[in-house]
mmCIF file of C-alpha atoms and ligand atoms in Angstrom:
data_model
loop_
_atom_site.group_PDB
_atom_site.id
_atom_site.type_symbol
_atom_site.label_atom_id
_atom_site.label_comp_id
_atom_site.label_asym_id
_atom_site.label_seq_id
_atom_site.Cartn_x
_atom_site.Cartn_y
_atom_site.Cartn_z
ATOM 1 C CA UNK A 1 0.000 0.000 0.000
ATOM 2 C CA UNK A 2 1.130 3.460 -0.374
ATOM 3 C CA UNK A 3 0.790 6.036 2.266
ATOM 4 C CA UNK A 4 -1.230 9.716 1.592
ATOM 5 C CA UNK A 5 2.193 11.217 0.546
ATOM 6 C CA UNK A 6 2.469 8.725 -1.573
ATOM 7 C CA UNK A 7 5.569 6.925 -0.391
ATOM 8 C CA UNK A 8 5.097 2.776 -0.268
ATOM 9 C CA UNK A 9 3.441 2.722 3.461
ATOM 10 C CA UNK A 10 5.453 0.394 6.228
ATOM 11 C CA UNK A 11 3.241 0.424 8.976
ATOM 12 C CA UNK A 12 -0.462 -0.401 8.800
ATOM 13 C CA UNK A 13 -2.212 1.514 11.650
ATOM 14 C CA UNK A 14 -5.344 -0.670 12.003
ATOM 15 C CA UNK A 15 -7.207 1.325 14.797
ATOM 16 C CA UNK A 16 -6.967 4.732 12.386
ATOM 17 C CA UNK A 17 -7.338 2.852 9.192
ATOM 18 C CA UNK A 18 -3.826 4.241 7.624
ATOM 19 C CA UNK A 19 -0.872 3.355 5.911
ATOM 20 C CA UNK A 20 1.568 5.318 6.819
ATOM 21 C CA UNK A 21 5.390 5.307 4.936
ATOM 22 C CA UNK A 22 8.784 5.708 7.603
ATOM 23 C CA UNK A 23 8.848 9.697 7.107
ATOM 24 C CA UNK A 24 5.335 10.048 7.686
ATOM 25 C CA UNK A 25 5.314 7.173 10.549
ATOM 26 C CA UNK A 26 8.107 8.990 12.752
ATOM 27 C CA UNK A 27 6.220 12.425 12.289
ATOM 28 C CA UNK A 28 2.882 11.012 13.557
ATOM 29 C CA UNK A 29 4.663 9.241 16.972
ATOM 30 C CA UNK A 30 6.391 12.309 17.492
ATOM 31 C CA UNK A 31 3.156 14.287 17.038
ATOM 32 C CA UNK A 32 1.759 11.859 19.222
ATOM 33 C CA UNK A 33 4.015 12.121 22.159
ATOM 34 C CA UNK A 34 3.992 16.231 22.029
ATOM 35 C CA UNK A 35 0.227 16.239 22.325
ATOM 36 C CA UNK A 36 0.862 13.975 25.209
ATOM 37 C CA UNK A 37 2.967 16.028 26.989
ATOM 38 C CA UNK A 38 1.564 19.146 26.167
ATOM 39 C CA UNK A 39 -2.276 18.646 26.852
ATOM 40 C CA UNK A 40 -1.063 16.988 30.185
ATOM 41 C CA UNK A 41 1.102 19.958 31.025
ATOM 42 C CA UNK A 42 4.242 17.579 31.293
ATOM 43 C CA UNK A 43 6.829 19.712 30.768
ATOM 44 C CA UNK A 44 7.556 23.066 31.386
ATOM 45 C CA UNK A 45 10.596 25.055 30.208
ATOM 46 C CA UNK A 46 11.566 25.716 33.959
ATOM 47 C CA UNK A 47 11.718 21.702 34.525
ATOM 48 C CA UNK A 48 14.589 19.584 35.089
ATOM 49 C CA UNK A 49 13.441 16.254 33.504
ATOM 50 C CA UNK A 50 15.084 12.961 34.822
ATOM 51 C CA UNK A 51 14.757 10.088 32.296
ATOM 52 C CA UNK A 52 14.634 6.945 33.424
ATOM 53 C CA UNK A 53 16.005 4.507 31.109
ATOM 54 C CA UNK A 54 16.950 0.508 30.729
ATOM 55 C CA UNK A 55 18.384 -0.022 27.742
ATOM 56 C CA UNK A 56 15.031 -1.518 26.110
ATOM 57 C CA UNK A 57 13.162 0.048 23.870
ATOM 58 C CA UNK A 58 10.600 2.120 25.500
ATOM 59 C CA UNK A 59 13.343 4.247 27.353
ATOM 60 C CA UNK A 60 15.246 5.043 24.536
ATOM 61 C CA UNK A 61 12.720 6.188 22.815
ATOM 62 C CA UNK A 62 11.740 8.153 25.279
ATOM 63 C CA UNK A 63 15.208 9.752 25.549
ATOM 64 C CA UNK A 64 15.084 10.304 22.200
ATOM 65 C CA UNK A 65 12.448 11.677 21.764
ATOM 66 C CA UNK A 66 12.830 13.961 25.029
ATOM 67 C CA UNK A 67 16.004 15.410 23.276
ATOM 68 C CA UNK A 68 14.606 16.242 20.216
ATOM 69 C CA UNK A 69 11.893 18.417 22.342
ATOM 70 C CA UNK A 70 14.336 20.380 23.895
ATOM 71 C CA UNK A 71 14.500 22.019 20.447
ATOM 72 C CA UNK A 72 11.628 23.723 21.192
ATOM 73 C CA UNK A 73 11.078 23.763 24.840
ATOM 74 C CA UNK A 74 14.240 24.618 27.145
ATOM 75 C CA UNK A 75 14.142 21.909 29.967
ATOM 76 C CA UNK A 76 16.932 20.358 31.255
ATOM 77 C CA UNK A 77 17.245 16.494 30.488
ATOM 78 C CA UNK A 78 19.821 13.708 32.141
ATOM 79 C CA UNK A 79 19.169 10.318 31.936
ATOM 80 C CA UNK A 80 18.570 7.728 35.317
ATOM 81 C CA UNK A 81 19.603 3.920 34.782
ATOM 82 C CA UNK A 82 19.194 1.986 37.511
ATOM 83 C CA UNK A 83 21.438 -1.212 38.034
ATOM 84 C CA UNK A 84 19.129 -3.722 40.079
ATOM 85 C CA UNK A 85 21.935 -6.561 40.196
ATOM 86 C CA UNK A 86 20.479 -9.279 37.219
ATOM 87 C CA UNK A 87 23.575 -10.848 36.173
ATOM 88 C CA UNK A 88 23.409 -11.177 32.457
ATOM 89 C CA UNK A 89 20.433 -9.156 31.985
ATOM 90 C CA UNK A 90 21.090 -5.797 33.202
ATOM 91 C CA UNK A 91 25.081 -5.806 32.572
ATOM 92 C CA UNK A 92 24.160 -6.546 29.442
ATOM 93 C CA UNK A 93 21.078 -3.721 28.461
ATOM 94 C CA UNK A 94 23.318 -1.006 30.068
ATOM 95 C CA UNK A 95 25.617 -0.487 27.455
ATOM 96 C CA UNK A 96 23.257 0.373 25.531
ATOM 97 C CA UNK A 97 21.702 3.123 27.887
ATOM 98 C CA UNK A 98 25.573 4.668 28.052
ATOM 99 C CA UNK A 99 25.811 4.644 23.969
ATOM 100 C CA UNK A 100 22.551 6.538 23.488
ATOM 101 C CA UNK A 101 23.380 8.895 25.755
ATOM 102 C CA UNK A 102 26.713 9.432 24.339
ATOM 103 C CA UNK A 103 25.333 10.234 20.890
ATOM 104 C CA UNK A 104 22.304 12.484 22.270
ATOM 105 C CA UNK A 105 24.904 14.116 24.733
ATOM 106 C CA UNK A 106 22.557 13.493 27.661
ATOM 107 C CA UNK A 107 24.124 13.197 31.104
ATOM 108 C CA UNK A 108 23.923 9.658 32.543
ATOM 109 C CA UNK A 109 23.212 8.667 36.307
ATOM 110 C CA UNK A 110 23.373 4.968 37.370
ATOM 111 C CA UNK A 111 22.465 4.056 40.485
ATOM 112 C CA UNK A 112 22.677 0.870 42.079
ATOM 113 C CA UNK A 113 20.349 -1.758 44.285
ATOM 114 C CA UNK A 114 23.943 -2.941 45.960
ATOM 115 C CA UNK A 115 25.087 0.474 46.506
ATOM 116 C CA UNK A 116 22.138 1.470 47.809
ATOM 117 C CA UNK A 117 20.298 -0.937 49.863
ATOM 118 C CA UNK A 118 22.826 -3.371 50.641
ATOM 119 C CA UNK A 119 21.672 -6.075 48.307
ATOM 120 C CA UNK A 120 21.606 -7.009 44.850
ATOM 121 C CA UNK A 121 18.521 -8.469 43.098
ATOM 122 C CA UNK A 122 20.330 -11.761 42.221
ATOM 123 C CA UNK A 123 21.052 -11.809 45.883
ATOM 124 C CA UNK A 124 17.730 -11.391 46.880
ATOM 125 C CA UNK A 125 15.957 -13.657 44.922
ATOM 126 C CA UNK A 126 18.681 -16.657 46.147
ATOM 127 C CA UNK A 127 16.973 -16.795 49.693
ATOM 128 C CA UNK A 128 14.705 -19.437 50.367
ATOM 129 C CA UNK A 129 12.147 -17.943 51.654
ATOM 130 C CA UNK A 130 10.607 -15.322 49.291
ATOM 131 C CA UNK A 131 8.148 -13.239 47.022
ATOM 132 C CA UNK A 132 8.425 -12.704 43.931
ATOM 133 C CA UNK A 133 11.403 -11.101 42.231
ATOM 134 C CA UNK A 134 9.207 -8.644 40.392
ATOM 135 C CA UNK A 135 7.609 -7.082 43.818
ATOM 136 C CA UNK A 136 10.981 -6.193 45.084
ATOM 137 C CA UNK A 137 12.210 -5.292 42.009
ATOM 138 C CA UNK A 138 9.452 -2.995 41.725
ATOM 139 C CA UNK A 139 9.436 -1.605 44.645
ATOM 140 C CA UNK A 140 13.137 -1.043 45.233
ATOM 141 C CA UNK A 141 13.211 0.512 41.371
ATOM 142 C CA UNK A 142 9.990 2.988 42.211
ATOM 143 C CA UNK A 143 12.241 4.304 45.356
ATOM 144 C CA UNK A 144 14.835 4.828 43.842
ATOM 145 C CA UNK A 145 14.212 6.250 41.036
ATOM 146 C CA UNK A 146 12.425 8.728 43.462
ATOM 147 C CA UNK A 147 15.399 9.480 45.603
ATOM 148 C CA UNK A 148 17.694 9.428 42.847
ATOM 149 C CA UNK A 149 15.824 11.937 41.431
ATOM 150 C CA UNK A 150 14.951 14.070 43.641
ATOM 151 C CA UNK A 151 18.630 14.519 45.116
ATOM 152 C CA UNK A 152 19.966 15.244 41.198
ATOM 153 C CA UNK A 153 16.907 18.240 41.282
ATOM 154 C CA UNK A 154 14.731 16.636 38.736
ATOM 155 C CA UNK A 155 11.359 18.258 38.873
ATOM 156 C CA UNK A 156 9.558 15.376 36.766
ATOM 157 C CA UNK A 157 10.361 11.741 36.291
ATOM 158 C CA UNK A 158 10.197 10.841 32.981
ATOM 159 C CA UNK A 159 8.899 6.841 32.729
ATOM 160 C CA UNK A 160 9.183 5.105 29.282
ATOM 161 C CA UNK A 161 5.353 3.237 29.824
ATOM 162 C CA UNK A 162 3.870 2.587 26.973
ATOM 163 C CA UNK A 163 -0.098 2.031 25.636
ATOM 164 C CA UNK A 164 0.334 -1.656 26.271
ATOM 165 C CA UNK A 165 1.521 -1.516 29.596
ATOM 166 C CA UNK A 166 -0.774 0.775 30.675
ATOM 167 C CA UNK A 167 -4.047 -0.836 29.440
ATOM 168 C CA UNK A 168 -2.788 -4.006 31.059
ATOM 169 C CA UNK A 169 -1.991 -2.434 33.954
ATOM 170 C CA UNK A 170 -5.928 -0.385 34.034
ATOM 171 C CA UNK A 171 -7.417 -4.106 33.340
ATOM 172 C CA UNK A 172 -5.231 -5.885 35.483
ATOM 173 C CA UNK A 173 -6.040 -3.501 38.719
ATOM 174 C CA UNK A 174 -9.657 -3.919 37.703
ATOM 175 C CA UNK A 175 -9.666 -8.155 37.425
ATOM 176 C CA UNK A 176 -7.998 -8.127 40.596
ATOM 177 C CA UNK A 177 -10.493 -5.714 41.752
ATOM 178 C CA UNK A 178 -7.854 -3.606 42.811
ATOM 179 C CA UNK A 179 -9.424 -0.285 43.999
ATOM 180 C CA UNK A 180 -6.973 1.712 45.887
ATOM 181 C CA UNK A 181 -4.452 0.787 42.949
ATOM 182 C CA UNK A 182 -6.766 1.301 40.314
ATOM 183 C CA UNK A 183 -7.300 5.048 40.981
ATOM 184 C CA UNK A 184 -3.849 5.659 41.684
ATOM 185 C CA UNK A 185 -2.839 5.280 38.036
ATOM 186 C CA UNK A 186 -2.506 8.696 36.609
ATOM 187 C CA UNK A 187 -0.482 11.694 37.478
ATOM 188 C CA UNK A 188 -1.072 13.392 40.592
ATOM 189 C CA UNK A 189 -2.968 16.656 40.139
ATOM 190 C CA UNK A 190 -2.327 18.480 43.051
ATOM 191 C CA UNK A 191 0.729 18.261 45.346
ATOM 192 C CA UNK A 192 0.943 15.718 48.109
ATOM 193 C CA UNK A 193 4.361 15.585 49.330
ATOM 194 C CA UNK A 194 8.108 17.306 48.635
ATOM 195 C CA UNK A 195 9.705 13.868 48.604
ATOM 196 C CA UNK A 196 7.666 12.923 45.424
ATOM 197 C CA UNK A 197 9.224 13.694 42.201
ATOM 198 C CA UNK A 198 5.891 13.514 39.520
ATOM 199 C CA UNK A 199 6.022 11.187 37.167
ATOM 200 C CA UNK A 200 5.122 11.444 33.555
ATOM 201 C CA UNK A 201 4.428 9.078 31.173
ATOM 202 C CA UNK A 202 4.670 10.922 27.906
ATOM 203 C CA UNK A 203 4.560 7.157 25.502
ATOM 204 C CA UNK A 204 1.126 6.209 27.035
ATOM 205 C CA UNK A 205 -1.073 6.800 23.965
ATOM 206 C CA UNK A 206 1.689 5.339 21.929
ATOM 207 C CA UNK A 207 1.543 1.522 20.877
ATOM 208 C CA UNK A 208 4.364 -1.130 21.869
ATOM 209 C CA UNK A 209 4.780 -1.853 18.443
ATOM 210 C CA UNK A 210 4.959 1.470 17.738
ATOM 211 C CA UNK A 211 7.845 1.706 19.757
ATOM 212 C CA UNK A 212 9.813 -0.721 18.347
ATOM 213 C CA UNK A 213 9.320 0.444 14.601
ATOM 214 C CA UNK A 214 9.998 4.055 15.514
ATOM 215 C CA UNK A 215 13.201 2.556 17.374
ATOM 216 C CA UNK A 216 14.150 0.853 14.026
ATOM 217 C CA UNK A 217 13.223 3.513 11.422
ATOM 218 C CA UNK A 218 15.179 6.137 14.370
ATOM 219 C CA UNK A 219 18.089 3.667 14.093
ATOM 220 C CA UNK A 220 18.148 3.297 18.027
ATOM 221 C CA UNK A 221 19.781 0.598 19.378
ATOM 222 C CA UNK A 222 17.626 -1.608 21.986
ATOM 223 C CA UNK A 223 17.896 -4.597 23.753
ATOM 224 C CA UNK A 224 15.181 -6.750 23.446
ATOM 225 C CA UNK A 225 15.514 -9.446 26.100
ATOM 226 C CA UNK A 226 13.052 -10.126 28.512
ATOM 227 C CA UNK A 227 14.337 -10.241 31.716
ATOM 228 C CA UNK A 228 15.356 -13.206 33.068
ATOM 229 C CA UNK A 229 13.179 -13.925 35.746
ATOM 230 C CA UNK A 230 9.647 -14.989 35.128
ATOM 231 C CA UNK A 231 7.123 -12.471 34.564
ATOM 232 C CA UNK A 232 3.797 -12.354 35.976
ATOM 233 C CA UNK A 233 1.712 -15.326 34.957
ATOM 234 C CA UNK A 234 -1.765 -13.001 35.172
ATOM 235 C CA UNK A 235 -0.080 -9.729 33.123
ATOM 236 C CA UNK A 236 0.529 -12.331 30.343
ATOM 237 C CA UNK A 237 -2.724 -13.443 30.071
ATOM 238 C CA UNK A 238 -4.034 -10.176 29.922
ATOM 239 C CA UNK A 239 -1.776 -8.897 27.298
ATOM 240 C CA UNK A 240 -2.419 -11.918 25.158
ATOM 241 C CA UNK A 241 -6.389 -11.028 25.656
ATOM 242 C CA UNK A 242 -5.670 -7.328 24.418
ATOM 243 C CA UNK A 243 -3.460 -8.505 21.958
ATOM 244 C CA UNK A 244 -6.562 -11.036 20.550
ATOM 245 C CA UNK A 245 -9.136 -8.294 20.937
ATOM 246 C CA UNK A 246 -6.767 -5.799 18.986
ATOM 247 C CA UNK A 247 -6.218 -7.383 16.133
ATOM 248 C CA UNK A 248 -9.634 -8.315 16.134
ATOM 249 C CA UNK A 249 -10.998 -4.785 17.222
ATOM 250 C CA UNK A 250 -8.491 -2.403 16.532
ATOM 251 C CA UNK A 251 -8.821 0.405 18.876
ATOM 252 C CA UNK A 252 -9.391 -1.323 22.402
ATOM 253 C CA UNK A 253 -6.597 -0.769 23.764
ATOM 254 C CA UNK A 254 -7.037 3.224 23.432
ATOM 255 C CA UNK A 255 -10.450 2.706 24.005
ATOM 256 C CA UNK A 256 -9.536 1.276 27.495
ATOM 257 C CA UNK A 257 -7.111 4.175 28.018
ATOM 258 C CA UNK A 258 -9.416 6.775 27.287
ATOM 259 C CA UNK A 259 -12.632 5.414 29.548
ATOM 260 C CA UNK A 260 -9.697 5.266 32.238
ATOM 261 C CA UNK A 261 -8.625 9.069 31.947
ATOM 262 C CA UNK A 262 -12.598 10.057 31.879
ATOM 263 C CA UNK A 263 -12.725 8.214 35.109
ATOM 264 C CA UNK A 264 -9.693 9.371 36.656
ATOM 265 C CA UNK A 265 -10.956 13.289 37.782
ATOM 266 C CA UNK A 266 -13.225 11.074 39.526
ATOM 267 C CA UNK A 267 -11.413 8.469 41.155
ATOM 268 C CA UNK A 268 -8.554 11.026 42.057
ATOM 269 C CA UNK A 269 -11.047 13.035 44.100
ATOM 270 C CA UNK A 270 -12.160 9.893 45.924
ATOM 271 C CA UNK A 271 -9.242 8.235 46.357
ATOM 272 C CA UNK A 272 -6.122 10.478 46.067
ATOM 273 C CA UNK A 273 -5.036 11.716 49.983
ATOM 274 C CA UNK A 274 -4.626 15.435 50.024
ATOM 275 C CA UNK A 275 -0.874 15.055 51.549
ATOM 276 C CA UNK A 276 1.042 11.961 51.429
ATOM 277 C CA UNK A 277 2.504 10.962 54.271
ATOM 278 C CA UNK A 278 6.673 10.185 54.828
ATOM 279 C CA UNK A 279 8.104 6.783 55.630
ATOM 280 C CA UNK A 280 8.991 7.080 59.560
ATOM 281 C CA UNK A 281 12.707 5.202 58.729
ATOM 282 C CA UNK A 282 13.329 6.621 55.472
ATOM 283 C CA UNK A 283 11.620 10.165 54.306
ATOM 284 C CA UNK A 284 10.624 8.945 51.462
ATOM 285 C CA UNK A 285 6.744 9.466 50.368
ATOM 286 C CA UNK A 286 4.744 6.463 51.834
ATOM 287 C CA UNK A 287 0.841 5.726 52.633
ATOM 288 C CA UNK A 288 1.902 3.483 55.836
ATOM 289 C CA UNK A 289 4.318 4.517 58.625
ATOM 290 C CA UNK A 290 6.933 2.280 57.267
ATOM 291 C CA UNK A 291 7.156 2.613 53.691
ATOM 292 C CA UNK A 292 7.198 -0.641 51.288
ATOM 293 C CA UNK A 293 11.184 -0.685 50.375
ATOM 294 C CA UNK A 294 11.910 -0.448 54.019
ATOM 295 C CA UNK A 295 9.245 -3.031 54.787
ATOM 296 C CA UNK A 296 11.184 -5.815 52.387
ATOM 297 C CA UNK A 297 14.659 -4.735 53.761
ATOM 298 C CA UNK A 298 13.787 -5.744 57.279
ATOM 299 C CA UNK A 299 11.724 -9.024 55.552
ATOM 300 C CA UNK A 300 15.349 -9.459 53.166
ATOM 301 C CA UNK A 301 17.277 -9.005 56.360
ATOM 302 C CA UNK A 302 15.688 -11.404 58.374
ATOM 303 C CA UNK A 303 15.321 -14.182 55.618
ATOM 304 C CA UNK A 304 18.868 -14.151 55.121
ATOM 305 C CA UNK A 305 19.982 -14.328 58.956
ATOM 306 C CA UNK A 306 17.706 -17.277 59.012
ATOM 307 C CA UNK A 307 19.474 -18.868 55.400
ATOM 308 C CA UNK A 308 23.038 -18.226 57.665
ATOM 309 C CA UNK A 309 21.752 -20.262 60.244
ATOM 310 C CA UNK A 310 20.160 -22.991 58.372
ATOM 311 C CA UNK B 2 11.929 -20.752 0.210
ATOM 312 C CA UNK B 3 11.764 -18.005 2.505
ATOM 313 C CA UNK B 4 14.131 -17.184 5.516
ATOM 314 C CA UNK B 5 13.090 -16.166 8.591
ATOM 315 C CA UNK B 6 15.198 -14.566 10.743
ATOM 316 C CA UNK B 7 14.186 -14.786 14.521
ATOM 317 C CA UNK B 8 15.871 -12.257 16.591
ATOM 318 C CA UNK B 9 14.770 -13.645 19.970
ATOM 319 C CA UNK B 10 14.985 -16.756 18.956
ATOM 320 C CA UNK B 11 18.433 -16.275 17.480
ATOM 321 C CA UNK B 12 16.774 -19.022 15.218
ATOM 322 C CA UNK B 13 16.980 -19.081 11.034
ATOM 323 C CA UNK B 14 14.273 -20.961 9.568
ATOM 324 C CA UNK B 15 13.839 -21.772 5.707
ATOM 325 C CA UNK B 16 9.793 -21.888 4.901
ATOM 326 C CA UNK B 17 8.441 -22.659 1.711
ATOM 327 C CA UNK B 18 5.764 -20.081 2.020
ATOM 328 C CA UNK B 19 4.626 -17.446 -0.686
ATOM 329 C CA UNK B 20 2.001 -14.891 0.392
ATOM 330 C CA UNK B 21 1.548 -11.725 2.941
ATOM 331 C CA UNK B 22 3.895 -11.397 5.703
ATOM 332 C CA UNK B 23 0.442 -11.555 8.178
ATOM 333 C CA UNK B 24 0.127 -15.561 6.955
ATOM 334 C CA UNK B 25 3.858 -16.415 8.015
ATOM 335 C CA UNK B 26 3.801 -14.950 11.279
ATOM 336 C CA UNK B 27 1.636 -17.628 13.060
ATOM 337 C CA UNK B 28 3.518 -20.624 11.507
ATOM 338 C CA UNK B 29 6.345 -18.953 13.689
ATOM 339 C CA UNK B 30 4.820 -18.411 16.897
ATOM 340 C CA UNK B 31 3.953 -14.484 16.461
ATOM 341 C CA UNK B 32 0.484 -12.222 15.412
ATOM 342 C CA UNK B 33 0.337 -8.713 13.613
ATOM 343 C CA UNK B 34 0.028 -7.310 17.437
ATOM 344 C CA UNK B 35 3.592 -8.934 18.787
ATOM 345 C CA UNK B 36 5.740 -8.520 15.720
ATOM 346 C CA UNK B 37 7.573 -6.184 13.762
ATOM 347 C CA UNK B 38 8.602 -7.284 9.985
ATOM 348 C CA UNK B 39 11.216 -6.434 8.008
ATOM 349 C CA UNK B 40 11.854 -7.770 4.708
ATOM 350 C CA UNK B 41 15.082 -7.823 3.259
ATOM 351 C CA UNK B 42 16.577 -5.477 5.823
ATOM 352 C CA UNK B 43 13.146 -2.717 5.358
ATOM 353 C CA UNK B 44 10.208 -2.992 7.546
ATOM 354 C CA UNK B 45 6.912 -3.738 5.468
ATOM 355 C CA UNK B 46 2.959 -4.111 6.195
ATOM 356 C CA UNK B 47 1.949 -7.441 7.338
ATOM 357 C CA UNK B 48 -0.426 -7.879 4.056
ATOM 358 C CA UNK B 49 2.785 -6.926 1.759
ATOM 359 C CA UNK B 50 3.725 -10.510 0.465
ATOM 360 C CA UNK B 51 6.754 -12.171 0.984
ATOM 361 C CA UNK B 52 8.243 -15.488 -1.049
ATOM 362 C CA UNK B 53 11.091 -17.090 -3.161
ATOM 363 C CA UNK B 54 14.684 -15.168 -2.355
ATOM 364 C CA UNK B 55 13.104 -13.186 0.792
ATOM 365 C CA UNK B 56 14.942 -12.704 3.794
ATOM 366 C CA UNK B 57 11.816 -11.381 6.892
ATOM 367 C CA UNK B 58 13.287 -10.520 10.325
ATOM 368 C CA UNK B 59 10.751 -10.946 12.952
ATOM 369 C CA UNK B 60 11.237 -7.950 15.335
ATOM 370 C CA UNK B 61 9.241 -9.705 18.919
ATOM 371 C CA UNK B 62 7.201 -6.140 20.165
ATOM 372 C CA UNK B 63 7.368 -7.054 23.411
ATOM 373 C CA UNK B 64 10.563 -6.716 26.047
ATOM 374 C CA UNK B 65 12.114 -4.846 28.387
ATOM 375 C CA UNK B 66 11.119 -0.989 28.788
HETATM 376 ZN ZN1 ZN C 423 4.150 9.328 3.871
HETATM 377 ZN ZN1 ZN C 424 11.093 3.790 54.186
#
């Protein structure tokens, strides 16, 4: 097929009907992402943006196409890795974090699980009594990320989530009936704490396999491992569900989206606390007296002074 | 015969198969939702056909952020 301009298309964009050519591809995604960002009031010229990036896909585009914004508004931009300790994952997707940047002419920041909490993911997960490597991981990454942040004055936290994730994570909190979790999703309107750096997620209306074509077409170079521990048997379901009802009815997966942000002036007021408390131990922003990271630390702690003994 | 290059897989197949790209991509284990094809090093539509002398990459959409 050949796209409007008339240029053979390479991308077939089901849910709008069109076939669009590379030129014309890359200019709709990055259309796509600056309507994002500015009818969410994202990013401001007086913001210092941190960036937090893997290596994958999602992240580098996002840095990407952060930089290329700068051209028209004047924000500052470094990039945040963070090294969780995933031997043969992580040492491996970093390099690629630290050659993007390079070209771009981004600042990098890496910090470290081991150097800051004590323990590496690898290390974590080898205890015998345990949950699951993705709720540490996720909660040790979401702190940090935070505090990293926050002490390199970033004003916004830049997150590389895509359409994908995000409808699986809307249908996901609502299967599990998830409440509480389920209006916490979007951005915090109003200000609830000055631990908490906001977080933007300026690829949400873009596809995953958007991503990954603009990331080829952009000539940026991803890793595309999975990492190596097992993901969540439940998110995989769901995706493969979206994915079915896609390709069947192209469209749900904005559609999803989009009933979510109509709901979420809603849900906000109900559920969003007009401060946010601070972990007693730590500072950092937390709902409970002791926040989750410091929660697993005493639980990582303990199961590992109980390994020793054993 | 076409080749199929799997990137995930770090697998090279050889398929007799002559048609659109959206017809090969079950026989290998992906859908139009969780792959990106090139063809002969140039990303294409999934009903642009591939066949005799073709060399498709399958791209796997989903992976780390
Ligand atoms: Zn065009
Ligand atoms: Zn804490």
């Amino acid at each position: 097929m050949q796209c409007s301009c008339g240029r053979k298309a390479v991308y077939h964009r089901r849910y709008s009907g069109q076939h669009l050519c590379a030129r014309c591809f890359r200019r709709m995604v990055e259309k796509k992402f600056m309507e994002t960002v500015r009818s969410n009031g994202f990013i401001a010229h007086t913001d210092t943006v941190a960036c937090g990036v893997s290596g994958g896909k999602d992240s580098l585009v996002l840095l990407h196409l952060l930089h290329g914004l700068q051209k028209k508004v004047r924000f500052s931009l470094f990039a945040l890795a963070i090294d969780e300790g995933i031997a043969g994952y992580r040492d491996r997707s970093l390099p690629y974090v630290t050659k993007a940047c390079e070209t771009l002419g981004v600042p990098l920041h890496v910090r470290s699980f081991k150097e800051s909490f004590g323990y590496a993911l690898d290390e974590v997960t080898a205890m015998k009594e345990r949950v699951g490597a993705c709720s540490y991981c996720g909660v040790f990454r979401r702190s940090l990320l935070n505090s990293a942040s926050r002490e390199l004055g970033a004003t916004k936290l830049a997150l590389g989530h895509n359409l994908d994730d995000e409808s699986q994570v809307i249908l996901m909190n609502m299967l599990r009936g998830d409440f509480a979790r389920f209006g916490r999703m979007g951005t915090y309107r109003k200000h609830v704490n000055d631990q908490f750096v906001p977080r933007i997620k300026p690829l949400r209306e873009i596809p995953e396999k958007e991503i990954v074509l603009y990331a080829v077409l952009a000539g940026i170079d991803f890793d595309f491992e999975e990492c190596p521990y097992a993901p969540e048997a439940f998110r995989d379901e769901v995706r493969q569900f979206l994915n079915t009802t896609e390709e069947g009815h192209p469209g749900t997966k904005h559609a999803l989206l989009r009933t979510y942000d109509k709901l979420y002036p809603f849900l906000n007021e109900a559920l969003q606390p007009s401060v946010l408390p601070s972990c007693e131990r730590c500072g950092e922003p937390s709902i409970r007296p002791l926040c989750k990271k410091c929660e697993l630390l005493d639980a990582i702690r303990d199961g590992l002074a109980r390994d020793d003994q054993s | 015969m076409v080749r199929v290059v799997l990137l995930r897989e770090e697998q090279i197949l050889d398929l007799a198969y002559e048609g659109p790209a959206q017809g090969l991509l079950p026989l290998v284990g992906y859908s139009v939702e969780t792959a990106v094809v090139l063809c002969n090093g140039v990303p294409i539509e999934e009903e642009d056909e591939v066949g005799e002398g073709d060399e498709v990459r399958i791209l796997p959409v989903v992976s780390g952020g």
